[in-house]
Amino acid sequence: MTNRNNGFWAVVQMGLLAWSGATWAADQVYVANEGADTVSVLDAASFQTLASVRVGRMPHNVQVSPDGKFAWVTNNGEPGPMADAAAHKGMAPGAHGAMAQPGAVWVIDTGTQAIVARVPVGMHPAHVVVSPDGRLAYVTNGGDNSVSVIDTSARKLVASIPVGPFPHGLRISPDGKEVYVANLKGGTVSVIDTASQKAVAQVAVGKGPAQTGFTPDGRWAFVSLSQENAVAVIDPATRQVVRKIAVGSVPIQLYATPDSRTLLVANQGSRQKPGNTVSLIDLERFKVAKTVVTGAGAHGVAIDREGRYAYVSNTYANTVSVLDLKDRKIAKTVPVGQAPNGISATP
């Protein structure tokens, strides 16, 4: 009788899991494989690959919406043999900086992994972020020095905001009031006011700003300086750089832990001399507390909602490193597609 009961409850539990699609969607990691025209979907519990989704050419960045229902992916338009040959001719995977052509944002349903929308944006889109309320998506267009604003419900462009030279990474402040945009070739961060949808300030930060970030408590903002091997710390109240922290070679993406105590910085290096580390910065002392070896070309960083794991895309190794933030050690290395770049975990 006991065995029968156990079997019954096992079936019930499996049925509940199958019924609750949100259970699965809440534990996924999305990786934009720029050299493969795909997005890898990983299970955040088992670290296994769940799916490989075909998207547009050279997808650079991916961002899961705050409700976890959709993943937004920047790319360079429809795939195809002729277009792919033109896009990749004379270029190594990930060498997106030389490109300047019309692009799009594709939308993946995280429940079915199907493409449900394609939204045209500006020239060579790089990064995409979704507002905390889920209503708007912001996209940097490196080819025409603008940020596209998309209505996520209507899935159409509603504004185009001029910013600095070659905007790349961007993030939204925790209160949703401002967007910080790293202008890679301008040495500045543009500050967009989300109420007026206008750039209201430019902050001089240093050489090669690649990506911005915030602590969840909103106290600090950051920008990686890829040509200085450093991170600039910005006081959002004054919009001034208050200090710089030396990290590894060619830092790209950065991400603060949920408790606002640690900043992770991926040090990509170059193709000729790849970086393979993540710097963990103590935000009380503003010093690197630990450097963790990941894989060649550490580029993208995402952290799960509990602050248990960080996920690092390794562009030159075609892998994702899973970093246990408690032990500060790599727990798993997962093969993905060619030239993995942007990465995002469901909230």
mmCIF file of C-alpha atoms in Angstrom:
data_model
loop_
_atom_site.group_PDB
_atom_site.id
_atom_site.type_symbol
_atom_site.label_atom_id
_atom_site.label_comp_id
_atom_site.label_asym_id
_atom_site.label_seq_id
_atom_site.Cartn_x
_atom_site.Cartn_y
_atom_site.Cartn_z
ATOM 1 C CA MET A 1 0.000 0.000 0.000
ATOM 2 C CA THR A 2 2.870 2.344 0.810
ATOM 3 C CA ASN A 3 4.497 1.760 -2.564
ATOM 4 C CA ARG A 4 1.182 2.427 -4.271
ATOM 5 C CA ASN A 5 0.744 5.718 -2.381
ATOM 6 C CA ASN A 6 4.284 6.796 -3.162
ATOM 7 C CA GLY A 7 3.706 6.104 -6.827
ATOM 8 C CA PHE A 8 0.442 8.037 -6.764
ATOM 9 C CA TRP A 9 2.012 11.127 -5.208
ATOM 10 C CA ALA A 10 4.962 10.972 -7.606
ATOM 11 C CA VAL A 11 2.519 11.102 -10.534
ATOM 12 C CA VAL A 12 0.644 14.004 -8.901
ATOM 13 C CA GLN A 13 3.874 15.972 -8.372
ATOM 14 C CA MET A 14 4.994 15.389 -11.955
ATOM 15 C CA GLY A 15 1.599 16.544 -13.170
ATOM 16 C CA LEU A 16 1.797 19.723 -11.117
ATOM 17 C CA LEU A 17 5.238 20.512 -12.499
ATOM 18 C CA ALA A 18 4.094 19.887 -16.046
ATOM 19 C CA TRP A 19 1.014 22.069 -15.474
ATOM 20 C CA SER A 20 2.975 24.982 -13.998
ATOM 21 C CA GLY A 21 4.962 26.223 -17.003
ATOM 22 C CA ALA A 22 6.206 29.160 -14.916
ATOM 23 C CA THR A 23 8.100 26.710 -12.695
ATOM 24 C CA TRP A 24 10.395 25.770 -15.534
ATOM 25 C CA ALA A 25 10.630 29.249 -17.040
ATOM 26 C CA ALA A 26 11.759 30.695 -13.711
ATOM 27 C CA ASP A 27 14.975 28.672 -13.798
ATOM 28 C CA GLN A 28 16.523 29.272 -17.191
ATOM 29 C CA VAL A 29 19.617 30.997 -18.514
ATOM 30 C CA TYR A 30 19.710 32.460 -22.037
ATOM 31 C CA VAL A 31 22.985 32.828 -23.961
ATOM 32 C CA ALA A 32 23.374 34.745 -27.245
ATOM 33 C CA ASN A 33 25.813 32.821 -29.473
ATOM 34 C CA GLU A 34 27.049 35.517 -31.821
ATOM 35 C CA GLY A 35 29.015 33.159 -34.049
ATOM 36 C CA ALA A 36 26.238 30.577 -34.390
ATOM 37 C CA ASP A 37 23.108 32.701 -34.913
ATOM 38 C CA THR A 38 21.483 30.915 -31.981
ATOM 39 C CA VAL A 39 20.439 31.388 -28.376
ATOM 40 C CA SER A 40 21.254 28.547 -25.970
ATOM 41 C CA VAL A 41 18.731 27.896 -23.203
ATOM 42 C CA LEU A 42 20.184 26.322 -20.061
ATOM 43 C CA ASP A 43 18.394 24.820 -17.086
ATOM 44 C CA ALA A 44 19.603 26.782 -14.062
ATOM 45 C CA ALA A 45 19.198 23.815 -11.709
ATOM 46 C CA SER A 46 20.912 21.028 -13.671
ATOM 47 C CA PHE A 47 23.063 23.282 -15.921
ATOM 48 C CA GLN A 48 21.938 21.175 -18.883
ATOM 49 C CA THR A 49 21.088 22.621 -22.308
ATOM 50 C CA LEU A 50 17.307 22.669 -22.801
ATOM 51 C CA ALA A 51 17.164 24.184 -26.281
ATOM 52 C CA SER A 52 19.014 25.979 -29.042
ATOM 53 C CA VAL A 53 16.864 28.667 -30.653
ATOM 54 C CA ARG A 54 17.638 29.930 -34.148
ATOM 55 C CA VAL A 55 17.555 33.725 -34.265
ATOM 56 C CA GLY A 56 18.802 36.495 -36.550
ATOM 57 C CA ARG A 57 22.371 37.049 -37.703
ATOM 58 C CA MET A 58 25.069 37.536 -35.090
ATOM 59 C CA PRO A 59 22.910 37.865 -31.941
ATOM 60 C CA HIS A 60 24.914 39.971 -29.529
ATOM 61 C CA ASN A 61 22.840 40.361 -26.394
ATOM 62 C CA VAL A 62 19.840 38.780 -24.704
ATOM 63 C CA GLN A 63 17.658 40.005 -21.843
ATOM 64 C CA VAL A 64 14.824 38.202 -20.072
ATOM 65 C CA SER A 65 11.836 40.382 -19.189
ATOM 66 C CA PRO A 66 11.099 41.068 -15.488
ATOM 67 C CA ASP A 67 8.119 38.693 -15.538
ATOM 68 C CA GLY A 68 10.284 35.927 -17.027
ATOM 69 C CA LYS A 69 7.912 35.346 -19.951
ATOM 70 C CA PHE A 70 10.051 36.628 -22.827
ATOM 71 C CA ALA A 71 13.703 36.877 -23.833
ATOM 72 C CA TRP A 72 14.676 39.829 -26.039
ATOM 73 C CA VAL A 73 17.616 39.288 -28.426
ATOM 74 C CA THR A 74 19.526 41.874 -30.474
ATOM 75 C CA ASN A 75 20.734 40.733 -33.900
ATOM 76 C CA ASN A 76 21.527 41.926 -37.388
ATOM 77 C CA GLY A 77 18.395 40.849 -39.190
ATOM 78 C CA GLU A 78 17.167 37.778 -41.007
ATOM 79 C CA PRO A 79 19.622 34.890 -41.430
ATOM 80 C CA GLY A 80 20.604 33.616 -44.863
ATOM 81 C CA PRO A 81 23.670 32.363 -46.773
ATOM 82 C CA MET A 82 24.296 35.601 -48.699
ATOM 83 C CA ALA A 83 23.707 37.834 -45.683
ATOM 84 C CA ASP A 84 25.842 35.636 -43.449
ATOM 85 C CA ALA A 85 28.716 35.692 -45.918
ATOM 86 C CA ALA A 86 28.595 39.483 -46.112
ATOM 87 C CA ALA A 87 28.359 39.881 -42.358
ATOM 88 C CA HIS A 88 31.185 37.501 -41.506
ATOM 89 C CA LYS A 89 33.569 38.276 -44.376
ATOM 90 C CA GLY A 90 36.940 39.206 -42.980
ATOM 91 C CA MET A 91 35.590 39.209 -39.415
ATOM 92 C CA ALA A 92 36.280 36.957 -36.471
ATOM 93 C CA PRO A 93 33.274 35.864 -34.408
ATOM 94 C CA GLY A 94 32.319 38.621 -32.024
ATOM 95 C CA ALA A 95 34.002 41.366 -34.049
ATOM 96 C CA HIS A 96 30.768 43.321 -34.141
ATOM 97 C CA GLY A 97 32.335 46.748 -33.746
ATOM 98 C CA ALA A 98 33.130 47.065 -37.432
ATOM 99 C CA MET A 99 29.557 46.443 -38.526
ATOM 100 C CA ALA A 100 26.974 49.118 -39.219
ATOM 101 C CA GLN A 101 23.781 47.801 -40.773
ATOM 102 C CA PRO A 102 20.081 47.736 -39.929
ATOM 103 C CA GLY A 103 19.182 45.340 -37.155
ATOM 104 C CA ALA A 104 16.327 44.023 -35.096
ATOM 105 C CA VAL A 105 15.265 42.666 -31.743
ATOM 106 C CA TRP A 106 13.665 39.234 -31.759
ATOM 107 C CA VAL A 107 11.429 38.036 -28.933
ATOM 108 C CA ILE A 108 11.497 34.472 -27.585
ATOM 109 C CA ASP A 109 8.599 33.019 -25.598
ATOM 110 C CA THR A 110 10.375 31.398 -22.641
ATOM 111 C CA GLY A 111 7.600 28.854 -22.200
ATOM 112 C CA THR A 112 7.778 27.440 -25.730
ATOM 113 C CA GLN A 113 11.194 28.785 -26.900
ATOM 114 C CA ALA A 114 9.449 30.016 -30.061
ATOM 115 C CA ILE A 115 10.107 33.350 -31.800
ATOM 116 C CA VAL A 116 6.951 35.425 -31.328
ATOM 117 C CA ALA A 117 8.021 38.858 -32.638
ATOM 118 C CA ARG A 118 10.647 40.665 -34.702
ATOM 119 C CA VAL A 119 11.024 44.406 -34.096
ATOM 120 C CA PRO A 120 13.213 46.521 -36.455
ATOM 121 C CA VAL A 121 15.508 48.970 -34.649
ATOM 122 C CA GLY A 122 18.559 51.038 -35.616
ATOM 123 C CA MET A 123 21.917 50.312 -37.187
ATOM 124 C CA HIS A 124 23.812 47.419 -35.619
ATOM 125 C CA PRO A 125 22.015 46.953 -32.287
ATOM 126 C CA ALA A 126 24.192 45.838 -29.388
ATOM 127 C CA HIS A 127 22.400 45.550 -26.026
ATOM 128 C CA VAL A 128 18.775 45.439 -24.902
ATOM 129 C CA VAL A 129 17.249 45.973 -21.448
ATOM 130 C CA VAL A 130 13.636 45.891 -20.293
ATOM 131 C CA SER A 131 12.218 48.407 -17.803
ATOM 132 C CA PRO A 132 11.366 47.168 -14.280
ATOM 133 C CA ASP A 133 7.636 47.485 -15.017
ATOM 134 C CA GLY A 134 8.083 45.502 -18.233
ATOM 135 C CA ARG A 135 6.453 48.167 -20.415
ATOM 136 C CA LEU A 136 9.461 49.344 -22.437
ATOM 137 C CA ALA A 137 12.649 47.896 -23.912
ATOM 138 C CA TYR A 138 15.727 50.018 -24.644
ATOM 139 C CA VAL A 139 18.204 49.063 -27.385
ATOM 140 C CA THR A 140 21.602 50.595 -28.156
ATOM 141 C CA ASN A 141 22.324 51.109 -31.867
ATOM 142 C CA GLY A 142 26.094 51.325 -32.329
ATOM 143 C CA GLY A 143 25.818 52.138 -36.027
ATOM 144 C CA ASP A 144 23.792 55.335 -35.677
ATOM 145 C CA ASN A 145 24.531 56.545 -32.131
ATOM 146 C CA SER A 146 21.024 56.105 -30.829
ATOM 147 C CA VAL A 147 18.871 54.176 -28.371
ATOM 148 C CA SER A 148 15.631 52.680 -29.664
ATOM 149 C CA VAL A 149 12.652 52.518 -27.292
ATOM 150 C CA ILE A 150 10.155 49.697 -27.857
ATOM 151 C CA ASP A 151 6.629 49.314 -26.501
ATOM 152 C CA THR A 152 6.814 45.701 -25.312
ATOM 153 C CA SER A 153 3.053 45.101 -25.557
ATOM 154 C CA ALA A 154 2.597 46.548 -29.039
ATOM 155 C CA ARG A 155 6.107 45.363 -29.986
ATOM 156 C CA LYS A 156 6.824 48.460 -31.997
ATOM 157 C CA LEU A 157 9.288 51.343 -31.899
ATOM 158 C CA VAL A 158 7.998 54.390 -30.016
ATOM 159 C CA ALA A 159 11.096 56.597 -29.745
ATOM 160 C CA SER A 160 14.692 57.012 -30.893
ATOM 161 C CA ILE A 161 17.054 58.857 -28.544
ATOM 162 C CA PRO A 162 20.378 60.361 -29.734
ATOM 163 C CA VAL A 163 23.299 59.479 -27.430
ATOM 164 C CA GLY A 164 27.113 59.429 -27.642
ATOM 165 C CA PRO A 165 29.441 57.770 -30.176
ATOM 166 C CA PHE A 166 28.905 54.006 -30.603
ATOM 167 C CA PRO A 167 26.598 53.201 -27.681
ATOM 168 C CA HIS A 168 27.127 49.658 -26.452
ATOM 169 C CA GLY A 169 26.029 48.375 -23.028
ATOM 170 C CA LEU A 170 23.175 49.908 -21.049
ATOM 171 C CA ARG A 171 21.293 49.260 -17.830
ATOM 172 C CA ILE A 172 18.286 50.805 -16.088
ATOM 173 C CA SER A 173 18.491 52.225 -12.582
ATOM 174 C CA PRO A 174 16.680 50.151 -9.927
ATOM 175 C CA ASP A 175 13.935 52.794 -9.580
ATOM 176 C CA GLY A 176 13.381 52.747 -13.352
ATOM 177 C CA LYS A 177 13.915 56.493 -13.694
ATOM 178 C CA GLU A 178 17.192 56.539 -15.637
ATOM 179 C CA VAL A 179 19.070 54.520 -18.243
ATOM 180 C CA TYR A 180 22.869 54.613 -18.226
ATOM 181 C CA VAL A 181 24.387 54.057 -21.689
ATOM 182 C CA ALA A 182 28.087 53.283 -22.229
ATOM 183 C CA ASN A 183 29.340 55.134 -25.322
ATOM 184 C CA LEU A 184 32.216 52.901 -26.375
ATOM 185 C CA LYS A 185 33.916 55.398 -28.682
ATOM 186 C CA GLY A 186 32.951 58.527 -26.782
ATOM 187 C CA GLY A 187 34.502 57.938 -23.373
ATOM 188 C CA THR A 188 31.179 58.852 -21.793
ATOM 189 C CA VAL A 189 28.002 57.506 -20.236
ATOM 190 C CA SER A 190 24.758 59.034 -21.487
ATOM 191 C CA VAL A 191 21.991 59.372 -18.899
ATOM 192 C CA ILE A 192 18.468 58.947 -20.281
ATOM 193 C CA ASP A 193 15.466 60.227 -18.326
ATOM 194 C CA THR A 194 12.740 57.593 -18.776
ATOM 195 C CA ALA A 195 9.918 60.082 -18.138
ATOM 196 C CA SER A 196 10.866 62.360 -21.040
ATOM 197 C CA GLN A 197 12.743 59.707 -23.092
ATOM 198 C CA LYS A 198 15.610 62.148 -23.582
ATOM 199 C CA ALA A 199 19.320 62.107 -22.798
ATOM 200 C CA VAL A 200 19.724 64.623 -19.995
ATOM 201 C CA ALA A 201 23.443 64.278 -19.207
ATOM 202 C CA GLN A 202 26.763 62.865 -20.384
ATOM 203 C CA VAL A 203 29.264 61.692 -17.780
ATOM 204 C CA ALA A 204 32.948 61.633 -18.760
ATOM 205 C CA VAL A 205 34.242 58.261 -17.534
ATOM 206 C CA GLY A 206 37.390 57.159 -19.377
ATOM 207 C CA LYS A 207 38.580 55.038 -22.283
ATOM 208 C CA GLY A 208 36.440 52.396 -23.926
ATOM 209 C CA PRO A 209 33.299 52.280 -21.741
ATOM 210 C CA ALA A 210 31.637 48.960 -22.601
ATOM 211 C CA GLN A 211 28.858 48.230 -20.093
ATOM 212 C CA THR A 212 27.100 49.936 -17.225
ATOM 213 C CA GLY A 213 25.516 48.567 -14.067
ATOM 214 C CA PHE A 214 23.921 49.469 -10.740
ATOM 215 C CA THR A 215 23.812 48.055 -7.255
ATOM 216 C CA PRO A 216 20.246 46.872 -6.543
ATOM 217 C CA ASP A 217 20.013 49.400 -3.700
ATOM 218 C CA GLY A 218 20.685 52.192 -6.208
ATOM 219 C CA ARG A 219 23.613 53.623 -4.260
ATOM 220 C CA TRP A 220 26.266 53.130 -6.946
ATOM 221 C CA ALA A 221 26.520 52.927 -10.722
ATOM 222 C CA PHE A 222 29.422 51.428 -12.630
ATOM 223 C CA VAL A 223 30.944 51.316 -16.088
ATOM 224 C CA SER A 224 33.622 48.967 -17.377
ATOM 225 C CA LEU A 225 36.524 50.730 -19.108
ATOM 226 C CA SER A 226 37.758 48.215 -21.669
ATOM 227 C CA GLN A 227 40.767 50.309 -22.700
ATOM 228 C CA GLU A 228 41.876 51.106 -19.143
ATOM 229 C CA ASN A 229 41.479 47.650 -17.544
ATOM 230 C CA ALA A 230 39.406 49.307 -14.867
ATOM 231 C CA VAL A 231 35.896 49.949 -13.576
ATOM 232 C CA ALA A 232 34.685 53.481 -12.915
ATOM 233 C CA VAL A 233 32.367 53.980 -9.933
ATOM 234 C CA ILE A 234 29.702 56.662 -10.436
ATOM 235 C CA ASP A 235 27.635 58.390 -7.768
ATOM 236 C CA PRO A 236 24.149 58.562 -9.363
ATOM 237 C CA ALA A 237 23.209 61.503 -7.133
ATOM 238 C CA THR A 238 25.984 63.727 -8.507
ATOM 239 C CA ARG A 239 26.611 61.908 -11.811
ATOM 240 C CA GLN A 240 30.333 62.030 -11.111
ATOM 241 C CA VAL A 241 33.030 59.355 -11.191
ATOM 242 C CA VAL A 242 34.198 58.980 -7.607
ATOM 243 C CA ARG A 243 36.901 56.341 -8.110
ATOM 244 C CA LYS A 244 38.367 53.769 -10.459
ATOM 245 C CA ILE A 245 39.211 50.163 -9.601
ATOM 246 C CA ALA A 246 41.839 48.180 -11.523
ATOM 247 C CA VAL A 247 40.635 44.787 -12.803
ATOM 248 C CA GLY A 248 41.779 42.316 -15.483
ATOM 249 C CA SER A 249 42.436 42.750 -19.186
ATOM 250 C CA VAL A 250 39.654 44.309 -21.295
ATOM 251 C CA PRO A 251 36.736 44.224 -18.842
ATOM 252 C CA ILE A 252 33.356 44.002 -20.567
ATOM 253 C CA GLN A 253 30.198 43.079 -18.698
ATOM 254 C CA LEU A 254 29.641 43.607 -14.985
ATOM 255 C CA TYR A 255 26.873 42.748 -12.543
ATOM 256 C CA ALA A 256 26.249 43.411 -8.848
ATOM 257 C CA THR A 257 25.006 40.732 -6.454
ATOM 258 C CA PRO A 258 21.441 41.069 -5.046
ATOM 259 C CA ASP A 259 22.788 42.184 -1.658
ATOM 260 C CA SER A 260 24.718 45.082 -3.320
ATOM 261 C CA ARG A 261 27.944 43.942 -1.649
ATOM 262 C CA THR A 262 29.927 42.517 -4.564
ATOM 263 C CA LEU A 263 30.461 43.512 -8.194
ATOM 264 C CA LEU A 264 31.455 40.851 -10.731
ATOM 265 C CA VAL A 265 33.500 41.976 -13.744
ATOM 266 C CA ALA A 266 34.270 39.729 -16.734
ATOM 267 C CA ASN A 267 37.772 40.273 -18.157
ATOM 268 C CA GLN A 268 37.687 39.264 -21.820
ATOM 269 C CA GLY A 269 41.172 40.176 -23.001
ATOM 270 C CA SER A 270 41.763 40.027 -26.768
ATOM 271 C CA ARG A 271 41.652 37.228 -29.324
ATOM 272 C CA GLN A 272 45.440 37.333 -29.470
ATOM 273 C CA LYS A 273 45.745 37.333 -25.681
ATOM 274 C CA PRO A 274 42.452 36.125 -24.185
ATOM 275 C CA GLY A 275 41.453 36.997 -20.654
ATOM 276 C CA ASN A 276 39.932 34.216 -18.593
ATOM 277 C CA THR A 277 38.947 35.698 -15.264
ATOM 278 C CA VAL A 278 36.170 37.378 -13.322
ATOM 279 C CA SER A 279 37.095 40.029 -10.765
ATOM 280 C CA LEU A 280 34.988 40.063 -7.579
ATOM 281 C CA ILE A 281 35.013 43.596 -6.167
ATOM 282 C CA ASP A 282 34.176 44.184 -2.505
ATOM 283 C CA LEU A 283 31.865 47.218 -2.612
ATOM 284 C CA GLU A 284 32.547 48.179 0.992
ATOM 285 C CA ARG A 285 36.282 48.537 0.427
ATOM 286 C CA PHE A 286 36.181 49.077 -3.361
ATOM 287 C CA LYS A 287 38.929 46.535 -3.884
ATOM 288 C CA VAL A 288 39.178 43.265 -5.788
ATOM 289 C CA ALA A 289 38.587 40.613 -3.129
ATOM 290 C CA LYS A 290 39.106 37.612 -5.394
ATOM 291 C CA THR A 291 39.887 36.747 -8.997
ATOM 292 C CA VAL A 292 38.277 33.564 -10.342
ATOM 293 C CA VAL A 293 39.538 31.756 -13.444
ATOM 294 C CA THR A 294 36.701 30.994 -15.902
ATOM 295 C CA GLY A 295 37.245 30.354 -19.630
ATOM 296 C CA ALA A 296 38.933 32.128 -22.528
ATOM 297 C CA GLY A 297 37.259 35.414 -23.372
ATOM 298 C CA ALA A 298 35.112 35.938 -20.257
ATOM 299 C CA HIS A 299 32.526 38.392 -21.532
ATOM 300 C CA GLY A 300 28.941 38.305 -20.250
ATOM 301 C CA VAL A 301 27.797 38.090 -16.616
ATOM 302 C CA ALA A 302 24.392 37.316 -15.118
ATOM 303 C CA ILE A 303 23.427 36.431 -11.535
ATOM 304 C CA ASP A 304 20.393 34.451 -10.395
ATOM 305 C CA ARG A 305 17.762 36.047 -8.186
ATOM 306 C CA GLU A 306 19.004 34.389 -4.969
ATOM 307 C CA GLY A 307 22.620 35.400 -5.565
ATOM 308 C CA ARG A 308 23.661 31.744 -5.461
ATOM 309 C CA TYR A 309 25.202 31.420 -8.933
ATOM 310 C CA ALA A 310 26.748 33.708 -11.499
ATOM 311 C CA TYR A 311 26.855 32.728 -15.164
ATOM 312 C CA VAL A 312 29.776 33.875 -17.320
ATOM 313 C CA SER A 313 29.894 33.513 -21.100
ATOM 314 C CA ASN A 314 33.366 32.673 -22.436
ATOM 315 C CA THR A 315 33.498 34.059 -25.970
ATOM 316 C CA TYR A 316 36.665 32.315 -27.168
ATOM 317 C CA ALA A 317 36.002 29.008 -25.385
ATOM 318 C CA ASN A 318 32.369 28.562 -26.518
ATOM 319 C CA THR A 319 31.317 27.805 -22.951
ATOM 320 C CA VAL A 320 29.471 29.208 -19.954
ATOM 321 C CA SER A 321 31.103 29.043 -16.527
ATOM 322 C CA VAL A 322 28.803 28.576 -13.526
ATOM 323 C CA LEU A 323 30.319 30.374 -10.532
ATOM 324 C CA ASP A 324 29.193 29.372 -7.041
ATOM 325 C CA LEU A 325 29.144 32.740 -5.273
ATOM 326 C CA LYS A 326 29.225 31.235 -1.803
ATOM 327 C CA ASP A 327 32.350 29.144 -2.392
ATOM 328 C CA ARG A 328 33.696 31.536 -5.050
ATOM 329 C CA LYS A 329 34.602 28.580 -7.245
ATOM 330 C CA ILE A 330 33.526 27.345 -10.660
ATOM 331 C CA ALA A 331 30.869 24.689 -10.132
ATOM 332 C CA LYS A 332 30.315 23.726 -13.771
ATOM 333 C CA THR A 333 31.446 24.503 -17.313
ATOM 334 C CA VAL A 334 28.724 24.162 -19.940
ATOM 335 C CA PRO A 335 29.368 23.967 -23.727
ATOM 336 C CA VAL A 336 27.187 26.356 -25.753
ATOM 337 C CA GLY A 337 27.269 27.766 -29.302
ATOM 338 C CA GLN A 338 30.052 29.583 -31.083
ATOM 339 C CA ALA A 339 31.183 32.920 -29.636
ATOM 340 C CA PRO A 340 28.732 33.236 -26.711
ATOM 341 C CA ASN A 341 28.262 36.865 -25.791
ATOM 342 C CA GLY A 342 25.308 38.330 -23.894
ATOM 343 C CA ILE A 343 23.717 36.256 -21.125
ATOM 344 C CA SER A 344 20.627 36.628 -18.944
ATOM 345 C CA ALA A 345 18.942 34.606 -16.191
ATOM 346 C CA THR A 346 15.181 34.527 -15.640
ATOM 347 C CA PRO A 347 14.179 36.576 -12.588
#
